[in-house]
Coordinates of C-alpha atoms and ligand atoms in Angstrom, one line a residue:
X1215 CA 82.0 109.1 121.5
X1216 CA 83.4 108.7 117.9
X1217 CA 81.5 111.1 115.3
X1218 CA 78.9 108.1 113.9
X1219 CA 77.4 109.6 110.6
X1220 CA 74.0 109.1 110.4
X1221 CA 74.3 107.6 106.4
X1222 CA 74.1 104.0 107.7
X1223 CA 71.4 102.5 105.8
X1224 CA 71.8 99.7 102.8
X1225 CA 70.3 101.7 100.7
X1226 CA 71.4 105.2 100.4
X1227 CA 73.9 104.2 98.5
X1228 CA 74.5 102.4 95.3
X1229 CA 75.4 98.8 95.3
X1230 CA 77.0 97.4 92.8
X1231 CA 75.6 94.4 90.7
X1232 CA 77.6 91.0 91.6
X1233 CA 78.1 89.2 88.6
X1234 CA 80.6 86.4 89.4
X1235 CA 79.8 84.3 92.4
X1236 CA 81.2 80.4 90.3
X1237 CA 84.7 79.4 90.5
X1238 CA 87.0 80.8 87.5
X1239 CA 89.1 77.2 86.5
X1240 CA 90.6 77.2 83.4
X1241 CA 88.9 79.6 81.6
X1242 CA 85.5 78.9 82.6
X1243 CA 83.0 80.0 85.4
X1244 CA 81.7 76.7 86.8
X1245 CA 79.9 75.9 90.4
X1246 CA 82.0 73.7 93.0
X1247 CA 82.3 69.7 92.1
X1248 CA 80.3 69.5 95.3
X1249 CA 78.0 72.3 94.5
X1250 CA 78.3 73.9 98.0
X1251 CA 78.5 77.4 98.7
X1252 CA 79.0 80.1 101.3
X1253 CA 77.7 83.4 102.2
X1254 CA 79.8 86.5 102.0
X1255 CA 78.7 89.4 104.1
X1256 CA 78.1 93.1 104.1
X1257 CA 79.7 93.7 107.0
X1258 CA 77.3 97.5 107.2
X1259 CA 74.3 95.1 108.3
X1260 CA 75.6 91.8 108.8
X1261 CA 73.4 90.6 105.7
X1262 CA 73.9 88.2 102.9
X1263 CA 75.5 89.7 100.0
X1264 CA 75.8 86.7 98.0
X1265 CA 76.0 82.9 98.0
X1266 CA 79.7 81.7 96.5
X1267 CA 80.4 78.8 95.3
X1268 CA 82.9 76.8 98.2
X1269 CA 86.1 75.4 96.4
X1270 CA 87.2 72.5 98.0
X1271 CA 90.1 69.8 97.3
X1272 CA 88.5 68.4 93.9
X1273 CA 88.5 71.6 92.6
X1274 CA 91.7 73.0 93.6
X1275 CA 92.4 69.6 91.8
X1276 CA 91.2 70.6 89.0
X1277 CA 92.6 74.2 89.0
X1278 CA 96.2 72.7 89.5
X1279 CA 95.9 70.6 87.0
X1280 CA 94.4 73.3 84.3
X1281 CA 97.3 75.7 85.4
X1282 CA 100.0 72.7 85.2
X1283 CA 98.9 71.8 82.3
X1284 CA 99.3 75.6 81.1
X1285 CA 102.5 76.0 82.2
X1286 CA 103.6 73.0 80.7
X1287 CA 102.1 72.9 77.5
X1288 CA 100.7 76.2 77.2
X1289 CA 101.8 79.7 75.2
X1290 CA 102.2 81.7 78.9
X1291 CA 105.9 80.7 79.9
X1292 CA 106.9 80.4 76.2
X1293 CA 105.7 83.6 74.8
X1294 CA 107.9 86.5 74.8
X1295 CA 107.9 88.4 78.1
X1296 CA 106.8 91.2 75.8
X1297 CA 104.0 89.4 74.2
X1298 CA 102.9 88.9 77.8
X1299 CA 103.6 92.3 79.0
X1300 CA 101.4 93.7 76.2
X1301 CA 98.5 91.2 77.2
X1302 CA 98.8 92.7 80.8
X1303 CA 99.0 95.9 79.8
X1304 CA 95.2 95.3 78.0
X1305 CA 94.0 93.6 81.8
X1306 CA 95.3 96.8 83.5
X1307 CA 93.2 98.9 80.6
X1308 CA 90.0 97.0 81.4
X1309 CA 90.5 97.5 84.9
X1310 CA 90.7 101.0 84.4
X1311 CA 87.3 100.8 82.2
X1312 CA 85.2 99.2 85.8
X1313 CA 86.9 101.1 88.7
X1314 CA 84.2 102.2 90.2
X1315 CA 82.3 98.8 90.1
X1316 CA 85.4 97.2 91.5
X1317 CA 86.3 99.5 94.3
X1318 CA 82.1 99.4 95.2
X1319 CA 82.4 95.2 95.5
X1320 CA 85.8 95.7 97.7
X1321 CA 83.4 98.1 100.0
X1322 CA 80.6 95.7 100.3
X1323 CA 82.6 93.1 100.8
X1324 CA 85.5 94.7 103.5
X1325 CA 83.8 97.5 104.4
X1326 CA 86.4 99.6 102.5
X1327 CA 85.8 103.3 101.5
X1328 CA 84.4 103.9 98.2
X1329 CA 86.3 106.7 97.5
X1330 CA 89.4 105.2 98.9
X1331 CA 89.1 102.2 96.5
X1332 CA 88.3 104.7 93.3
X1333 CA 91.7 107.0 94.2
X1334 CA 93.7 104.6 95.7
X1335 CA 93.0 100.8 95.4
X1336 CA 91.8 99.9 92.5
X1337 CA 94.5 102.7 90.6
X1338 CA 97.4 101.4 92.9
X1339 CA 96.3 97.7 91.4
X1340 CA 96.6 99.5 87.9
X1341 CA 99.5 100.7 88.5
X1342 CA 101.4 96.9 89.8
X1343 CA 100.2 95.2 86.7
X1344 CA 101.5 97.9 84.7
X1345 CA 105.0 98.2 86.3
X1346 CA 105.1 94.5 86.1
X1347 CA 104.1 94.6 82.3
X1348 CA 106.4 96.4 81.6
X1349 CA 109.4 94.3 83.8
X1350 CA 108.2 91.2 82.1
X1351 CA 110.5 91.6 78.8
X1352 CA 113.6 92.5 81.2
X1353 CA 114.3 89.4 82.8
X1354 CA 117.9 88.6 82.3
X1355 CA 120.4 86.2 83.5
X1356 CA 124.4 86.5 83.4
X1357 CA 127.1 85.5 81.8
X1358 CA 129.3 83.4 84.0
X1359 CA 132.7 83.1 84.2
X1360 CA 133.6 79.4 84.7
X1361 CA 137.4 78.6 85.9
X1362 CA 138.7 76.2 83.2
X1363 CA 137.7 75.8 79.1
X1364 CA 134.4 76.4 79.6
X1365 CA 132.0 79.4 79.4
X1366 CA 128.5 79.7 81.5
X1367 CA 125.2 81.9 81.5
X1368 CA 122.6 81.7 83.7
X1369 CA 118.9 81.5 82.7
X1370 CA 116.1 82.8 84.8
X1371 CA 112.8 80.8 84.3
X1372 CA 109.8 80.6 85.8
X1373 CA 109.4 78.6 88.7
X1374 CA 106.1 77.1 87.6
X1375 CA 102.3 77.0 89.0
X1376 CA 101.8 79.1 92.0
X1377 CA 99.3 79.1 94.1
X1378 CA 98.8 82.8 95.8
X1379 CA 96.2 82.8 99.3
X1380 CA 95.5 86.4 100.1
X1381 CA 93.7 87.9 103.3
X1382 CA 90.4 89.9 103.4
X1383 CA 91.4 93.1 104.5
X1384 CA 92.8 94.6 100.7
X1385 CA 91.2 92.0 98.5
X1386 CA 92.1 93.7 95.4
X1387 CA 95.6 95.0 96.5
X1388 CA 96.6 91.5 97.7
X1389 CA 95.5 89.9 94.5
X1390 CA 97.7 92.3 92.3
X1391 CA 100.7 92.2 94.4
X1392 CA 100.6 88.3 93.9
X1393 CA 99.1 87.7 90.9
X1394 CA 101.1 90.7 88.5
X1395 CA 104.9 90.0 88.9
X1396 CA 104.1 85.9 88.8
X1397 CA 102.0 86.5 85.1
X1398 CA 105.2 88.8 84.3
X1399 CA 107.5 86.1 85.2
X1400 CA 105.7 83.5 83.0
X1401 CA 103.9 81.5 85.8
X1402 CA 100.5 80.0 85.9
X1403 CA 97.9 80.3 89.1
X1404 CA 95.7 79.8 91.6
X1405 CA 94.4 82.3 93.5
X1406 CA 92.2 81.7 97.3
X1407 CA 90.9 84.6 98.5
X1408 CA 89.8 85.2 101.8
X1409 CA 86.3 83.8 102.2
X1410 CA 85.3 86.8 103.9
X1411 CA 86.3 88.8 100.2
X1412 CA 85.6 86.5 97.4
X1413 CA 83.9 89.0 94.8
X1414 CA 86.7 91.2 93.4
X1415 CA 88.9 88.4 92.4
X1416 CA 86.4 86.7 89.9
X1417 CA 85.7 90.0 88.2
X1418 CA 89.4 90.1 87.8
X1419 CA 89.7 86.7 86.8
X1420 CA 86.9 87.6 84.1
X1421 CA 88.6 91.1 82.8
X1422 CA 91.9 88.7 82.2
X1423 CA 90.4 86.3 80.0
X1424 CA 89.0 89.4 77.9
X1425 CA 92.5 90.5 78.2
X1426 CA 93.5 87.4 76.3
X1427 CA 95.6 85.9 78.8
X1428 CA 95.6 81.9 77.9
X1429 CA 92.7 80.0 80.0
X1430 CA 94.3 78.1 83.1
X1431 CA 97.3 80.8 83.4
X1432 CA 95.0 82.1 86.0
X1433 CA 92.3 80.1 87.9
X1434 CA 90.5 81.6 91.2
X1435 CA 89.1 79.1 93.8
X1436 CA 87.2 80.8 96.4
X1437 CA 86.7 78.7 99.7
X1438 CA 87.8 78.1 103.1
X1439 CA 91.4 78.0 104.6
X1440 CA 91.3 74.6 106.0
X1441 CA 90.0 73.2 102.8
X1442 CA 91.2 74.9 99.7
X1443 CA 93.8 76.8 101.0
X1444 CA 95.2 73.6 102.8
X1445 CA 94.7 71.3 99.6
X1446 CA 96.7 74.1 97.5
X1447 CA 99.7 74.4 100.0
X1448 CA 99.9 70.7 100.2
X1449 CA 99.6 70.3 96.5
X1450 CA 102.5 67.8 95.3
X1451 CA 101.7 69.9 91.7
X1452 CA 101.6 73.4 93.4
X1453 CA 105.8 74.8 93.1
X1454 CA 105.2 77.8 95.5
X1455 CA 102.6 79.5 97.7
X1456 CA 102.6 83.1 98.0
X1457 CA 100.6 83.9 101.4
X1458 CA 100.0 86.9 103.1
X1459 CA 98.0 86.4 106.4
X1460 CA 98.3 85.2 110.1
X1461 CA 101.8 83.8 111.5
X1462 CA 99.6 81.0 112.9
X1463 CA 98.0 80.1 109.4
X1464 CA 101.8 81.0 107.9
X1465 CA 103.5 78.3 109.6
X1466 CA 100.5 75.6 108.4
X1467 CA 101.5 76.6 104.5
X1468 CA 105.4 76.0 105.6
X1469 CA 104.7 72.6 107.2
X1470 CA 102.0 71.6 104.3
X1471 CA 104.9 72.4 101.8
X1472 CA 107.4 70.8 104.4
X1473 CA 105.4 67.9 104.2
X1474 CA 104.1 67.7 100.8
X1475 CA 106.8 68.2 98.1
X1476 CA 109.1 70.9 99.6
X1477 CA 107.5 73.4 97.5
X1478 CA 109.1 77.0 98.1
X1479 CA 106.8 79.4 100.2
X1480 CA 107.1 83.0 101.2
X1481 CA 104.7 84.7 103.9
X1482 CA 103.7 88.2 104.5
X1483 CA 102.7 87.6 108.6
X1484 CA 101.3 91.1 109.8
X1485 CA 102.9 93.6 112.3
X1486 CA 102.8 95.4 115.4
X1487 CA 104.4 98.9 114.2
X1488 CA 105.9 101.3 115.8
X1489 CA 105.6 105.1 115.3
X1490 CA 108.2 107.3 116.4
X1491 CA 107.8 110.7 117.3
X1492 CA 110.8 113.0 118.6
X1493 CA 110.5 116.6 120.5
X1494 CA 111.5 118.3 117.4
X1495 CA 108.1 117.3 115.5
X1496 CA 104.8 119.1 114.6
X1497 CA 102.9 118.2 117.3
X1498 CA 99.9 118.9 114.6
X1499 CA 101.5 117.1 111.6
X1500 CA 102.4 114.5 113.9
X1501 CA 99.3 113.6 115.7
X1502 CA 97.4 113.7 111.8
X1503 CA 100.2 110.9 110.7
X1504 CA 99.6 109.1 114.0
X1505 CA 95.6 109.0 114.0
X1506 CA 96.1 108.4 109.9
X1507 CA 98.5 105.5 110.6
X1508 CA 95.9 103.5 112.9
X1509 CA 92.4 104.5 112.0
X1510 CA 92.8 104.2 108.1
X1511 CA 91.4 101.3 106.7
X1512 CA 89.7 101.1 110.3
X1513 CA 92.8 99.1 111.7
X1514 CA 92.7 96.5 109.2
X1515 CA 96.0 97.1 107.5
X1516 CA 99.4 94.9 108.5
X1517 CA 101.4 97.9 109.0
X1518 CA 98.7 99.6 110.5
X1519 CA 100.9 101.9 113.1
X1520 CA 99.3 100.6 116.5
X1521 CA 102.4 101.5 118.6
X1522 CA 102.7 105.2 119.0
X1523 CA 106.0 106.4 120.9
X1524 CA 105.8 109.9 122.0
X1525 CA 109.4 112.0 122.9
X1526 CA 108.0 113.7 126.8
X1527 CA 109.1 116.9 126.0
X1528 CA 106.3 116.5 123.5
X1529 CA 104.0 114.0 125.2
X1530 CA 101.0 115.8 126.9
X1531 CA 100.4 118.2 124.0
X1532 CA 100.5 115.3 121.5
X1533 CA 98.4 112.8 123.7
X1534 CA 95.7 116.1 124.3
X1535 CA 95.7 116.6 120.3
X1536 CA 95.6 112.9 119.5
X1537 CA 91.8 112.3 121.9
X1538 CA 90.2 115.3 120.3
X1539 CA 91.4 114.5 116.4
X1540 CA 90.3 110.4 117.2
X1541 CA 87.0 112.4 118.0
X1542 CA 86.5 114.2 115.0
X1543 CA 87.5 110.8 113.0
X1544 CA 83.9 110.2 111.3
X1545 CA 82.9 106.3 111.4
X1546 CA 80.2 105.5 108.9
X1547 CA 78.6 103.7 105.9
X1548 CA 81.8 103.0 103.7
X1549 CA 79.7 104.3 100.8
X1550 CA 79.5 108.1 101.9
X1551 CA 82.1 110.1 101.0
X1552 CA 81.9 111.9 104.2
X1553 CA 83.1 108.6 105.9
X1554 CA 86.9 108.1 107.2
X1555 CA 85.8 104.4 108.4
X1556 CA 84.1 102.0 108.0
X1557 CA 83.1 98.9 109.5
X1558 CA 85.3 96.2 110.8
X1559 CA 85.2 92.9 108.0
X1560 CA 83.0 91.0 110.2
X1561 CA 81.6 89.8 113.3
X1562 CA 84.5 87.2 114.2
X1563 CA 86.8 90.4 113.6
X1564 CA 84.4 93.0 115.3
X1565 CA 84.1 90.9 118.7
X1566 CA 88.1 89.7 118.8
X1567 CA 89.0 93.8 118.7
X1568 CA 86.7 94.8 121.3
X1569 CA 88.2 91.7 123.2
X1570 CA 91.5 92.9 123.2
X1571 CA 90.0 96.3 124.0
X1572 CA 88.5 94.9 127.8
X1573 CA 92.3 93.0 127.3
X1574 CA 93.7 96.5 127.6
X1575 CA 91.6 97.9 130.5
X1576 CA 91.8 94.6 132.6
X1577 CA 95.7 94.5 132.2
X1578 CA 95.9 98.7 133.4
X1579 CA 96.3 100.8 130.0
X1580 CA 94.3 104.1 130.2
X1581 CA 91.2 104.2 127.8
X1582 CA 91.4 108.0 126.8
X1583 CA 88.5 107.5 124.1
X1584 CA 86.6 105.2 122.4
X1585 CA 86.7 101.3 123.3
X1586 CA 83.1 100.8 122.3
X1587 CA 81.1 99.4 119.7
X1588 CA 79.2 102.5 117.6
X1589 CA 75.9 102.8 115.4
X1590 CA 72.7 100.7 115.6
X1591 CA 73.6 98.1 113.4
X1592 CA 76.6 96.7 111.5
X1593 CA 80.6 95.5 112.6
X1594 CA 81.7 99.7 113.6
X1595 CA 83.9 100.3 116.0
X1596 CA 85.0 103.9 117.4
X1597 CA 88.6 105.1 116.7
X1598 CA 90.5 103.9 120.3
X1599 CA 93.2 105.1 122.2
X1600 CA 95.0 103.5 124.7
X1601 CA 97.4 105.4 126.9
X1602 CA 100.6 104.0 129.9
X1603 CA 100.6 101.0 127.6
X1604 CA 103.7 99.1 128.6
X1605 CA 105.5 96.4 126.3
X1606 CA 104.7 93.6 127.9
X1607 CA 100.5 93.9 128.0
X1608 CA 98.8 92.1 125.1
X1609 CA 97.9 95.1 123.5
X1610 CA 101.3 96.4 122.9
X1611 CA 102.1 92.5 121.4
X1612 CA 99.5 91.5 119.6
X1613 CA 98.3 92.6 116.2
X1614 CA 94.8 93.8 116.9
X1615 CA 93.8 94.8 113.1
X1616 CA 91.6 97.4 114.9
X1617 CA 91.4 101.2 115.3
X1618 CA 93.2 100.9 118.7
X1619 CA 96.0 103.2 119.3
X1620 CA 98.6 102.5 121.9
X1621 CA 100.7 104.9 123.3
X1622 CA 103.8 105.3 125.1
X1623 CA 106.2 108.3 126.0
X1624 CA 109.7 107.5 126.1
X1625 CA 112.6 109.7 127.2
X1626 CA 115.7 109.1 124.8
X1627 CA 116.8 107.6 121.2
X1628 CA 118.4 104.5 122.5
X1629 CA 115.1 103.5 124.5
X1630 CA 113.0 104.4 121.6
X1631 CA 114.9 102.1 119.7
X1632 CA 115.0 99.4 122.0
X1633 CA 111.2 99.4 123.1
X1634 CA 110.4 99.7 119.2
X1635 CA 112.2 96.7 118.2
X1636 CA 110.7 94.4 121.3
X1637 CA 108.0 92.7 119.6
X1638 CA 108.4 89.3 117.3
X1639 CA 107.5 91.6 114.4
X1640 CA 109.1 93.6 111.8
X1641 CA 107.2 94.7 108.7
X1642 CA 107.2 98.6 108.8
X1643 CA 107.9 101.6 111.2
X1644 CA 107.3 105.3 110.9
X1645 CA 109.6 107.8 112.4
X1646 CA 108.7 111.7 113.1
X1647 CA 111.5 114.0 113.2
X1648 CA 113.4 117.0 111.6
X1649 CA 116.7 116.0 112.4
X1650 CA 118.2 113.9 109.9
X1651 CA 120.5 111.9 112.3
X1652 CA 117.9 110.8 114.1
X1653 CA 116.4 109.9 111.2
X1654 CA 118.9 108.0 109.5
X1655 CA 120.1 106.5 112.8
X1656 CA 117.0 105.0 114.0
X1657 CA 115.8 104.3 110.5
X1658 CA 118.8 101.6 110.6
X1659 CA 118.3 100.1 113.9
X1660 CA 115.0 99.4 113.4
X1661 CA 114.4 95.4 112.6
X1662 CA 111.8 96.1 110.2
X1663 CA 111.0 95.5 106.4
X1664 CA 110.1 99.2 105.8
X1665 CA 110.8 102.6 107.2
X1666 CA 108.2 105.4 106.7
X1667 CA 110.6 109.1 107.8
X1668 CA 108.1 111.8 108.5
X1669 CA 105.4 110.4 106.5
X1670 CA 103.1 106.6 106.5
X1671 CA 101.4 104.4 104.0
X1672 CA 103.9 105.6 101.1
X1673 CA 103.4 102.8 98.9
X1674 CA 104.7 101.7 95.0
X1675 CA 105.1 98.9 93.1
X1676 CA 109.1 100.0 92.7
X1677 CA 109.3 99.6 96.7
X1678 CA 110.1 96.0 97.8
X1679 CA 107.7 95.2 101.0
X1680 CA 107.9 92.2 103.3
X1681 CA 108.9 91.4 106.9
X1682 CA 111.6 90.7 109.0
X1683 CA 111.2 88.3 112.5
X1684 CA 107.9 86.9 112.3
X1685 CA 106.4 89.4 109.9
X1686 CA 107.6 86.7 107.4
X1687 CA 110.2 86.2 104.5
X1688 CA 110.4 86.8 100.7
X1689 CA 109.1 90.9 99.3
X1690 CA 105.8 91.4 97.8
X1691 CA 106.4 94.6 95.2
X1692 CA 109.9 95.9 93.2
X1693 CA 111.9 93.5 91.2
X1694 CA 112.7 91.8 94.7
X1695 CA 108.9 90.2 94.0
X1696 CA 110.1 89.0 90.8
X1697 CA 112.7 87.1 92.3
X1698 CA 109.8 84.9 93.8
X1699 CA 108.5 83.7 90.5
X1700 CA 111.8 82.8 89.0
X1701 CA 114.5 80.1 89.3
X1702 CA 118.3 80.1 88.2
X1703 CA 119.2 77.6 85.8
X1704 CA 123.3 77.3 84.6
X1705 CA 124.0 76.5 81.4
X1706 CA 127.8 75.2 81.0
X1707 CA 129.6 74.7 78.0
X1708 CA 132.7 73.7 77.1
X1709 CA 134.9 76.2 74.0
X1710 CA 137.2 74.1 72.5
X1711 CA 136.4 70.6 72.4
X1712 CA 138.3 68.3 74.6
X1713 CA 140.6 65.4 73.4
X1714 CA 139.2 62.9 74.9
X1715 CA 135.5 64.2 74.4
Ligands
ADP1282 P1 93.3 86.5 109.0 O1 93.7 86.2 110.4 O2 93.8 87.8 108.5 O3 91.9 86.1 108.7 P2 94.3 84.0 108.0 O4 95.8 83.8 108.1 O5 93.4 83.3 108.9 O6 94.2 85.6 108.2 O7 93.8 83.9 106.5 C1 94.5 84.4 105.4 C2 94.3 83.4 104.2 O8 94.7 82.1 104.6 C3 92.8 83.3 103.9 O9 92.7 83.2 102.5 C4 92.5 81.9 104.5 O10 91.4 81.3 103.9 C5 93.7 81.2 104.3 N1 93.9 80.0 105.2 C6 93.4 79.9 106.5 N2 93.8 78.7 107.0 C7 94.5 78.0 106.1 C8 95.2 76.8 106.0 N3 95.2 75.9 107.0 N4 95.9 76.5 104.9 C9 96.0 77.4 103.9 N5 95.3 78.6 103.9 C10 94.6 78.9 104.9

């Protein structure tokens, strides 16, 4: 049985005030055109947090055509890129100002640590806006050399109104990762959260305003997938959709664009990833990267590391280790600082993990701990580890987005490599070793989007992230992201004018 703390109820901890529950078009808070609205949930009782106002296709609509109308008319594309740098260099200052409040309505909402959101969330959001401020004024084409009496530069402009749909499990992270290199590159938006996360986005959407940035650069339409996140990707005014989310819901946004006006997409599609760990690790060091790479963010994280391959010179010590420090892994209120997880996002979520937990038995793998819902009330889950999981069982396949661990020994370098690459994903691996050769050699044979050597989770803005196989195309993060935003225009002209010109 996982450690449950006993700090469970709503109300021994602070919750913050929710102060934006309207859609954010063009400037302006303002209810849905058809005045519906959903409940979000806290996901620690199952209770209402707050009714949102439910975007649906006349107000994505009207949030296309007050970001259009920005881009096409509007100061945000034509301003300098360092005009626009230092007006997103004020938005990251006010999010510095409410970090708390922000990381507390990411908690309630996802059933995220507080404290994880106060050191690492909410600063690592900081921190992309800012490295995107400051990119904004360095956005260059070439000079081209043209064969003939000619001479040619290229021009990098922005590609135009985007239209960004995030997932639920890192609301804020996902809205930053979108939202800053697109306003750096001069492009207007539309954001859809998840409908499971819509708070922290309209308090962003607020702080950017204050910020100065022009009304309709950014517009925020919370809602369902089906509705406003289908009207935006079939948009025939929408020029790209940045998504991050399932492969299933990624190949709707490429046939909606397919079929709408061929607007460019890229999709960050999840992963099943595999962690690597070699006879020459610390078994201790190695088992802490290997519970962190799994339980943190209670499973809910696309590179979450849910495929652990163990060297078997190594095996039985690490698996022993591994049971007793999932154990000690204390599952809680997301509020109390004493907490390393929290509750899964919501019930959907919560029963679909334990489903692929009875998967897991029913197809062989040995439960060595956990599998079971925990505490009295709310979405918790306790920290899981499967053992003789073999490639082809649906737990070794499918992303789970739960704290279940699956592990499997493995004899030499070639098989590690082979079994690791055998799933239709690729977004990240982690590899445990002292040996450098190793390291380098499998950290190239791995089909994946990023490699984590003797460490996991090392994330900054300067690191381009995205997937290879079905984890999806296009990188979320370095200049790479900036790429996204932009298009290449040639400018040809001739030197010496022509006779017969
Ligand atoms: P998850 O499985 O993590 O919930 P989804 O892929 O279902 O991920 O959802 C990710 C985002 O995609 C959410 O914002 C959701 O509302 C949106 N979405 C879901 N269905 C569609 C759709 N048909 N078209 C556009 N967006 C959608």
């Amino acid at each position: 049985m996982a450690n449950h703390s006993n700090g469970s109820s709503k109300d021994s901890f602070t919750i913050p005030e929710i102060k934006f529950t309207k859609l954010f078009i063009n400037g302006q808070f303002v209810d849905s055109f058809s005045g519906k609205t959903f409940e979000t949930i806290d996901p620690r009782s199952g209770e209402v947090i707050a009714k949102m106002a439910e975007g649906d296709v006349e107000d994505v609509n009207l949030a296309v055509k007050a970001a259009r109308e920005a881009f096409d008319h509007g100061k945000w594309p034509r301003m300098s890129g360092y005009e626009r740098g230092r007006l997103m260099m004020k938005f990251a200052d006010l999010i510095e100002e409410h970090i708390e409040e922000l990381a507390a309505l990411d908690s309630i909402d996802a059933g995220k640590l507080l404290t994880m959101g106060k050191i690492v969330d909410i600063p690592s959001c900081i921190h992309l806006l800012r490295y995107y401020a400051g990119a904004a004024d360095k956005i260059h084409g070439n000079t081209l050399k043209v064969a003939g009496e000619y001479q040619g530069y290229s021009l990098k402009e922005p590609i135009g109104v985007v239209g960004h749909i995030t997932p639920w499990n890192y609301p804020s992270t996902m809205f930053f990762l979108k939202v800053s290199p697109a306003l750096a590159a001069g492009c207007t938006m539309i954001v859809k959260p998840a409908e499971q996360t819509p708070l922290s986005a309209l308090f962003y959407a607020h702080l950017a305003k204050q910020a100065g940035i022009p009304d309709g650069v950014l517009n925020v339409v919370n809602g369902f997938g089906s509705t406003a996140g289908a009207a935006l990707s079939s948009h025939m005014d929408v020029d790209k959709i940045s998504f991050t989310g399932s492969p299933e819901v990624g190949r709707l946004i490429m046939e909606a664009a397919a079929k709408s006006n061929l607007k460019t997409v890229s999709l960050e599609l999840g992963g099943k990833s595999p962690l690597i760990i070699f006879d020459d690790a610390d078994v201790d060091m190695a088992v802490n990267l290997a519970r962190l790479a799994i339980f943190f963010n209670k499973g809910e994280i696309c590179v979450a590391g849910s495929r652990v391959y163990v060297q078997e010179g190594i095996y039985d010590e690490f698996v022993k280790k591994a049971v007793a420090s999932a154990k000690s892994w204390v599952v809680g209120d997301p509020f109390d600082p004493q907490v390393q997880q929290g509750p899964q996002v919501n019930k959907t979520q919560f029963e679909r993990v334990l489903r692929y937990i009875e998967h897991g038995k029913r197809e062989g793998a040995t439960l060595l701990t956990g599998g079971k819902p925990c505490g009295e009330k709310g979405y918790y889950i306790e920290p899981t580890i499967f053992a003789d999981v073999k490639e082809d069982m649906l737990i070794a396949q499918d992303e789970i987005f739960g704290p279940v661990m699956s592990l499997m020994k493995f004899k030499t370098i070639e098989e590690a490599i082979e079994r690791a690459n055998c799933t239709r994903y690729g977004l990240a691996a982690g590899i445990v070793t002292k040996d450098l050769n190793i390291a380098n050699r499998v950290s190239r044979s791995i089909r994946a989007g990023t490699i984590w050597v003797n460490c996991y989770f090392a994330f900054d803005p300067d690191c381009p992230f995205g997937g290879y196989k079905m984890s999806g195309f296009g990188r979320d993060q370095g200049l790479d992201a900036m790429e996204k935003y932009l298009q290449v225009k040639s400018v040809i002209t001739p030197i010496y004018s022509s006779p017969w010109l």
